Coordinates of C-alpha atoms in Angstrom, one line a residue:
M99 CA 91.1 119.6 14.0
M100 CA 88.8 117.8 11.6
Q101 CA 86.1 118.7 14.8
M102 CA 87.0 122.2 14.9
K103 CA 86.6 122.6 11.8
R104 CA 83.1 121.3 11.7
T105 CA 82.2 123.7 15.0
L106 CA 84.2 126.3 12.6
L107 CA 81.7 125.6 9.4
A108 CA 78.7 125.5 11.0
V109 CA 78.9 128.8 12.6
L110 CA 79.6 130.3 9.0
G111 CA 76.4 128.4 7.8
A112 CA 78.3 126.0 5.6
I113 CA 76.9 123.3 7.2
S114 CA 73.8 123.9 9.1
L115 CA 72.9 122.1 12.9
S116 CA 70.8 119.7 14.1
A117 CA 67.7 120.9 16.1
C118 CA 70.0 119.4 18.7
A119 CA 73.0 121.6 17.7
Q120 CA 75.0 118.8 16.4
A121 CA 78.0 118.9 14.1
P122 CA 77.4 116.8 11.3
E123 CA 76.3 113.5 10.4
A124 CA 79.0 110.8 9.3
D125 CA 78.1 107.8 6.6
A126 CA 78.8 104.1 7.5
T127 CA 82.2 104.6 7.4
G128 CA 82.3 106.8 10.1
T129 CA 83.3 109.7 7.4
P130 CA 81.9 113.3 7.7
S131 CA 79.3 114.8 5.4
K132 CA 80.9 116.4 2.9
A133 CA 80.2 120.3 3.9
P134 CA 77.6 121.7 0.4
V135 CA 79.2 125.1 -1.4
V136 CA 78.1 128.7 0.0
S137 CA 77.5 130.7 -2.1
S138 CA 75.3 134.1 -1.9
P139 CA 73.5 133.5 -5.5
M140 CA 70.8 137.2 -4.7
L141 CA 74.9 139.0 -5.0
P142 CA 77.3 138.9 -7.9
A143 CA 80.6 137.1 -6.2
T144 CA 83.0 138.5 -4.7
P145 CA 85.9 139.6 -7.4
E146 CA 89.2 137.1 -6.5
P147 CA 92.0 140.0 -4.5
A148 CA 95.1 140.6 -6.4
E149 CA 97.5 138.3 -5.3
G150 CA 99.8 138.9 -2.1
T151 CA 97.2 141.4 -1.4
P152 CA 95.9 140.9 2.9
E153 CA 92.9 140.6 1.0
A154 CA 94.5 137.4 -0.2
R155 CA 95.4 135.7 2.3
A156 CA 92.5 136.1 4.5
L157 CA 90.5 134.4 1.7
A158 CA 92.9 131.4 1.6
A159 CA 93.1 131.4 5.7
V160 CA 88.7 131.1 5.2
R161 CA 89.3 129.1 1.9
T162 CA 91.2 125.6 5.1
L163 CA 87.5 125.2 6.4
N164 CA 86.2 124.8 2.8
P165 CA 87.9 125.1 -1.0
N166 CA 83.9 126.0 -2.0
L167 CA 83.6 129.1 0.5
Q168 CA 82.8 131.9 -1.3
P169 CA 82.5 134.9 0.4
E170 CA 80.2 138.0 0.2
Q171 CA 83.6 140.9 1.4
I172 CA 86.3 141.6 2.4
G173 CA 87.9 144.5 4.2
A174 CA 90.0 146.4 5.9
A175 CA 88.6 145.5 10.0
P176 CA 88.1 147.3 13.2
L177 CA 90.5 145.5 14.1
P178 CA 94.6 147.1 13.6
G179 CA 96.1 144.3 11.5
F180 CA 93.6 142.0 10.6
R181 CA 91.2 141.8 7.7
E182 CA 87.3 141.4 7.6
V183 CA 85.9 138.7 5.8
I184 CA 81.8 138.0 5.7
V185 CA 80.5 134.8 5.4
S186 CA 77.4 133.4 5.2
G187 CA 75.5 136.3 7.4
Q188 CA 78.9 135.6 9.9
V189 CA 82.0 137.7 10.7
V190 CA 85.4 136.4 10.2
Y191 CA 88.0 138.6 11.2
V192 CA 92.0 137.1 9.7
S193 CA 95.0 138.7 9.9
D194 CA 96.9 140.3 7.7
D195 CA 99.4 137.3 7.6
G196 CA 96.4 134.4 7.0
R197 CA 96.8 132.5 9.5
Y198 CA 94.8 133.5 12.3
M199 CA 91.9 133.0 12.3
F200 CA 89.3 135.3 15.0
L201 CA 85.8 134.3 15.0
P202 CA 83.5 136.9 17.6
G203 CA 80.1 134.4 16.7
Q204 CA 81.7 131.5 18.5
G205 CA 82.5 132.9 21.7
G206 CA 85.8 134.7 20.3
A207 CA 87.6 131.5 19.2
L208 CA 91.1 132.0 17.8
Y209 CA 92.4 129.8 15.0
D210 CA 95.7 128.8 14.0
T211 CA 94.9 128.0 10.1
V212 CA 99.0 126.4 10.2
S213 CA 98.4 124.3 13.2
E214 CA 93.9 124.1 12.2
R215 CA 94.0 124.2 16.6
S216 CA 92.1 126.3 18.3
L217 CA 94.3 129.2 19.9
S218 CA 91.3 129.5 23.0
E219 CA 89.9 125.8 22.9
A220 CA 92.7 125.1 25.3
S221 CA 91.8 127.9 27.9
L222 CA 88.3 126.1 27.3
A223 CA 89.6 122.8 27.9
G224 CA 90.6 123.7 30.9
L225 CA 87.7 125.3 32.4
R226 CA 85.0 122.1 31.2
R227 CA 87.8 120.2 33.5
D228 CA 87.7 121.8 36.8
L229 CA 84.2 122.2 35.9
L230 CA 83.1 118.6 36.0
K231 CA 85.0 118.0 39.0
T232 CA 82.5 119.3 41.0
I233 CA 80.2 117.4 39.4
P234 CA 80.5 113.9 41.9
A235 CA 81.0 110.6 40.2
S236 CA 78.0 109.0 42.2
E237 CA 76.3 111.5 40.1
R238 CA 76.7 110.9 36.9
I239 CA 75.1 107.7 34.7
V240 CA 78.0 105.5 33.6
F241 CA 78.0 102.9 30.5
A242 CA 81.5 101.4 30.6
P243 CA 83.1 98.2 29.7
A244 CA 85.1 96.2 32.4
N245 CA 88.3 98.1 31.1
P246 CA 88.3 100.7 29.2
K247 CA 90.9 102.4 27.6
Y248 CA 89.1 105.5 26.8
T249 CA 86.0 107.7 29.0
V250 CA 84.0 110.9 28.1
T251 CA 81.7 112.8 29.4
V252 CA 78.1 113.2 27.6
F253 CA 75.9 116.0 28.6
T254 CA 72.5 114.4 27.2
D255 CA 68.8 115.4 26.7
V256 CA 66.4 112.7 26.7
E257 CA 63.9 114.8 24.1
C258 CA 67.1 114.9 21.8
G259 CA 66.6 112.9 18.9
Y260 CA 70.3 112.6 18.4
C261 CA 71.0 111.3 22.0
R262 CA 68.9 108.9 21.5
R263 CA 70.7 108.0 19.0
L264 CA 73.9 107.8 20.5
H265 CA 72.3 106.5 23.3
S266 CA 71.4 102.6 21.0
E267 CA 75.0 102.3 19.8
I268 CA 76.5 102.5 23.9
A269 CA 76.5 98.9 23.5
E270 CA 78.5 100.0 20.4
Y271 CA 81.0 102.1 22.0
N272 CA 81.4 99.9 25.2
Q273 CA 83.2 97.9 22.7
Q274 CA 85.3 99.8 21.2
G275 CA 86.9 100.2 25.1
I276 CA 85.2 103.4 25.4
A277 CA 82.9 104.3 28.7
I278 CA 80.3 107.0 28.7
E279 CA 79.6 109.2 31.5
Y280 CA 76.5 110.8 30.9
L281 CA 75.2 114.6 33.0
A282 CA 72.0 116.2 32.7
F283 CA 71.4 118.5 30.4
P284 CA 67.3 119.5 30.1
R285 CA 67.3 121.4 26.7
M286 CA 64.0 122.9 27.6
G287 CA 65.9 125.2 30.9
I288 CA 64.4 124.0 33.7
G289 CA 60.9 123.3 35.2
S290 CA 60.5 122.7 31.7
E291 CA 58.3 118.4 30.9
D292 CA 62.0 117.8 29.5
Y293 CA 63.7 119.0 33.1
N294 CA 60.5 117.1 35.2
K295 CA 61.4 113.4 33.4
M296 CA 65.3 114.5 34.2
V297 CA 64.4 114.6 37.2
A298 CA 62.8 111.3 37.9
V299 CA 65.0 109.6 36.2
W300 CA 68.2 111.0 38.4
C301 CA 65.9 109.9 41.1
A302 CA 65.3 106.3 39.9
S303 CA 66.2 103.3 42.5
D304 CA 68.4 102.4 38.5
R305 CA 69.1 104.9 37.4
K306 CA 70.5 103.9 33.5
Q307 CA 67.6 101.3 33.5
A308 CA 65.3 105.1 33.0
L309 CA 67.3 106.9 31.1
T310 CA 67.2 103.9 28.5
D311 CA 63.8 103.3 29.5
A312 CA 63.2 107.6 28.6
K313 CA 65.8 107.8 25.6
A314 CA 63.0 105.0 23.8
E315 CA 60.1 107.2 25.3
K316 CA 59.1 104.7 28.1
S317 CA 57.0 105.7 29.9
V318 CA 59.7 106.4 33.7
P319 CA 57.8 107.4 36.4
E320 CA 57.0 110.2 37.9
H321 CA 59.8 110.8 40.5
D322 CA 61.3 113.5 42.9
C323 CA 63.7 113.8 44.9
K324 CA 67.3 115.8 46.5
N325 CA 69.0 115.4 43.1
T326 CA 72.0 117.9 41.1
V327 CA 70.1 118.2 37.2
S328 CA 70.2 121.9 37.7
M329 CA 73.5 122.3 39.3
Q330 CA 74.7 119.6 35.8
Y331 CA 72.1 122.1 33.7
N332 CA 74.1 125.2 35.3
I333 CA 77.7 123.0 34.7
G334 CA 76.5 122.9 31.1
Q335 CA 76.2 126.3 30.6
R336 CA 78.9 127.4 32.4
A337 CA 81.3 124.6 30.6
G338 CA 79.7 126.0 26.8
L339 CA 76.9 123.5 26.2
T340 CA 74.6 125.4 23.3
G341 CA 73.5 121.8 22.4
T342 CA 73.0 118.0 23.0
P343 CA 75.0 116.2 23.0
M344 CA 78.1 117.5 24.2
I345 CA 81.2 115.2 24.4
L346 CA 84.1 116.3 26.4
T347 CA 87.5 114.5 27.2
E348 CA 89.0 113.7 30.4
D349 CA 90.4 117.3 29.5
G350 CA 88.0 118.9 29.4
T351 CA 88.3 118.5 25.9
Q352 CA 85.4 119.2 23.0
V353 CA 85.0 116.4 20.6
G354 CA 81.4 116.9 20.1
G355 CA 78.4 117.1 18.8
Y356 CA 77.1 113.0 17.8
V357 CA 79.9 110.7 16.6
P358 CA 79.9 107.9 15.5
P359 CA 81.7 104.9 18.1
A360 CA 83.9 104.3 15.6
A361 CA 84.7 107.4 14.4
L362 CA 84.7 108.6 18.0
R363 CA 87.4 105.7 19.2
E364 CA 89.2 107.2 15.8
T365 CA 89.1 110.9 17.3
L366 CA 90.4 109.9 21.1
D367 CA 93.5 107.2 19.4
K368 CA 94.5 110.8 17.7
L369 CA 94.1 112.6 20.9
A370 CA 96.4 110.1 22.7
A371 CA 98.9 110.6 19.9
E372 CA 99.1 113.9 19.8
K373 CA 99.6 114.4 23.3
A374 CA 102.1 111.7 23.3
E375 CA 104.5 113.7 21.2
P376 CA 105.9 115.9 22.8
A377 CA 106.9 114.5 25.5
A378 CA 108.0 112.0 23.1
V379 CA 110.3 114.8 21.6
G380 CA 111.1 116.1 24.8
N381 CA 112.5 112.5 26.3
A382 CA 114.3 111.6 23.1
A383 CA 115.9 115.2 22.7
P384 CA 119.4 116.1 24.3
G385 CA 119.0 117.6 27.6
G386 CA 115.7 116.1 27.3
N387 CA 113.5 115.7 29.6
A388 CA 114.7 112.4 31.4
A389 CA 117.3 113.5 31.3
A390 CA 116.7 116.9 33.8
G391 CA 114.7 114.2 35.8
G392 CA 117.8 115.1 38.9
A393 CA 119.2 112.4 41.3

């Protein structure tokens, strides 16, 4: 999955995240910019390992992310059945058959290089989905078209540049059939000036206008009330949020960072198609789900 590759590349230092812990920018067509070549100018290049060795398979696995990645070191790992690869100052463990990559720096993410999927994501998505359910619908600031095709949750901040950029394109997201449900994540922390601004937004009589004004650096009258900003912030932390914006699908899958409107629609369409494929196969197969429905 393209988003997973972006995330892994970011962890490995191949893509520099913005101050808002953001996915790489896309060009005008919505295509992500290519990752730069990663090399270590102070050290000689690591010799290419002999073909057919675990080290060679480990190198090939890492290069499924970016063919230009040049590890500083490849050797035996303290974990039996794995090689240890050091690239851009990060340690990656690759199974000796080259199929699985384990990144301790990604909260223990396990990546399948064949299916190009995070095997940890399903568990994380389920956790995020359950956490989001604890936040009442009345506490979300919603910008939606009349009949949305998709709904995403976006943890946002009024100070983050990419959050502001996303919000400046809110009409385009809606035109793409995407409803945006905002939750608060004041990245400066509870009690900060940033936090107070978000409390003012959530306590405003017109939250949508107050959020729009705050993101445009317009003054929002300071206001305090019984609110869930702290709760939303804590839920964001538990969901694994490290920066804003964070875009989550209805099932809890993370799809960004800032993603341009057309690119987000494309991503959501692909995810929907992937989910539909197993069901289609099962229904078509002899003795599949359709036949197993029973009386």
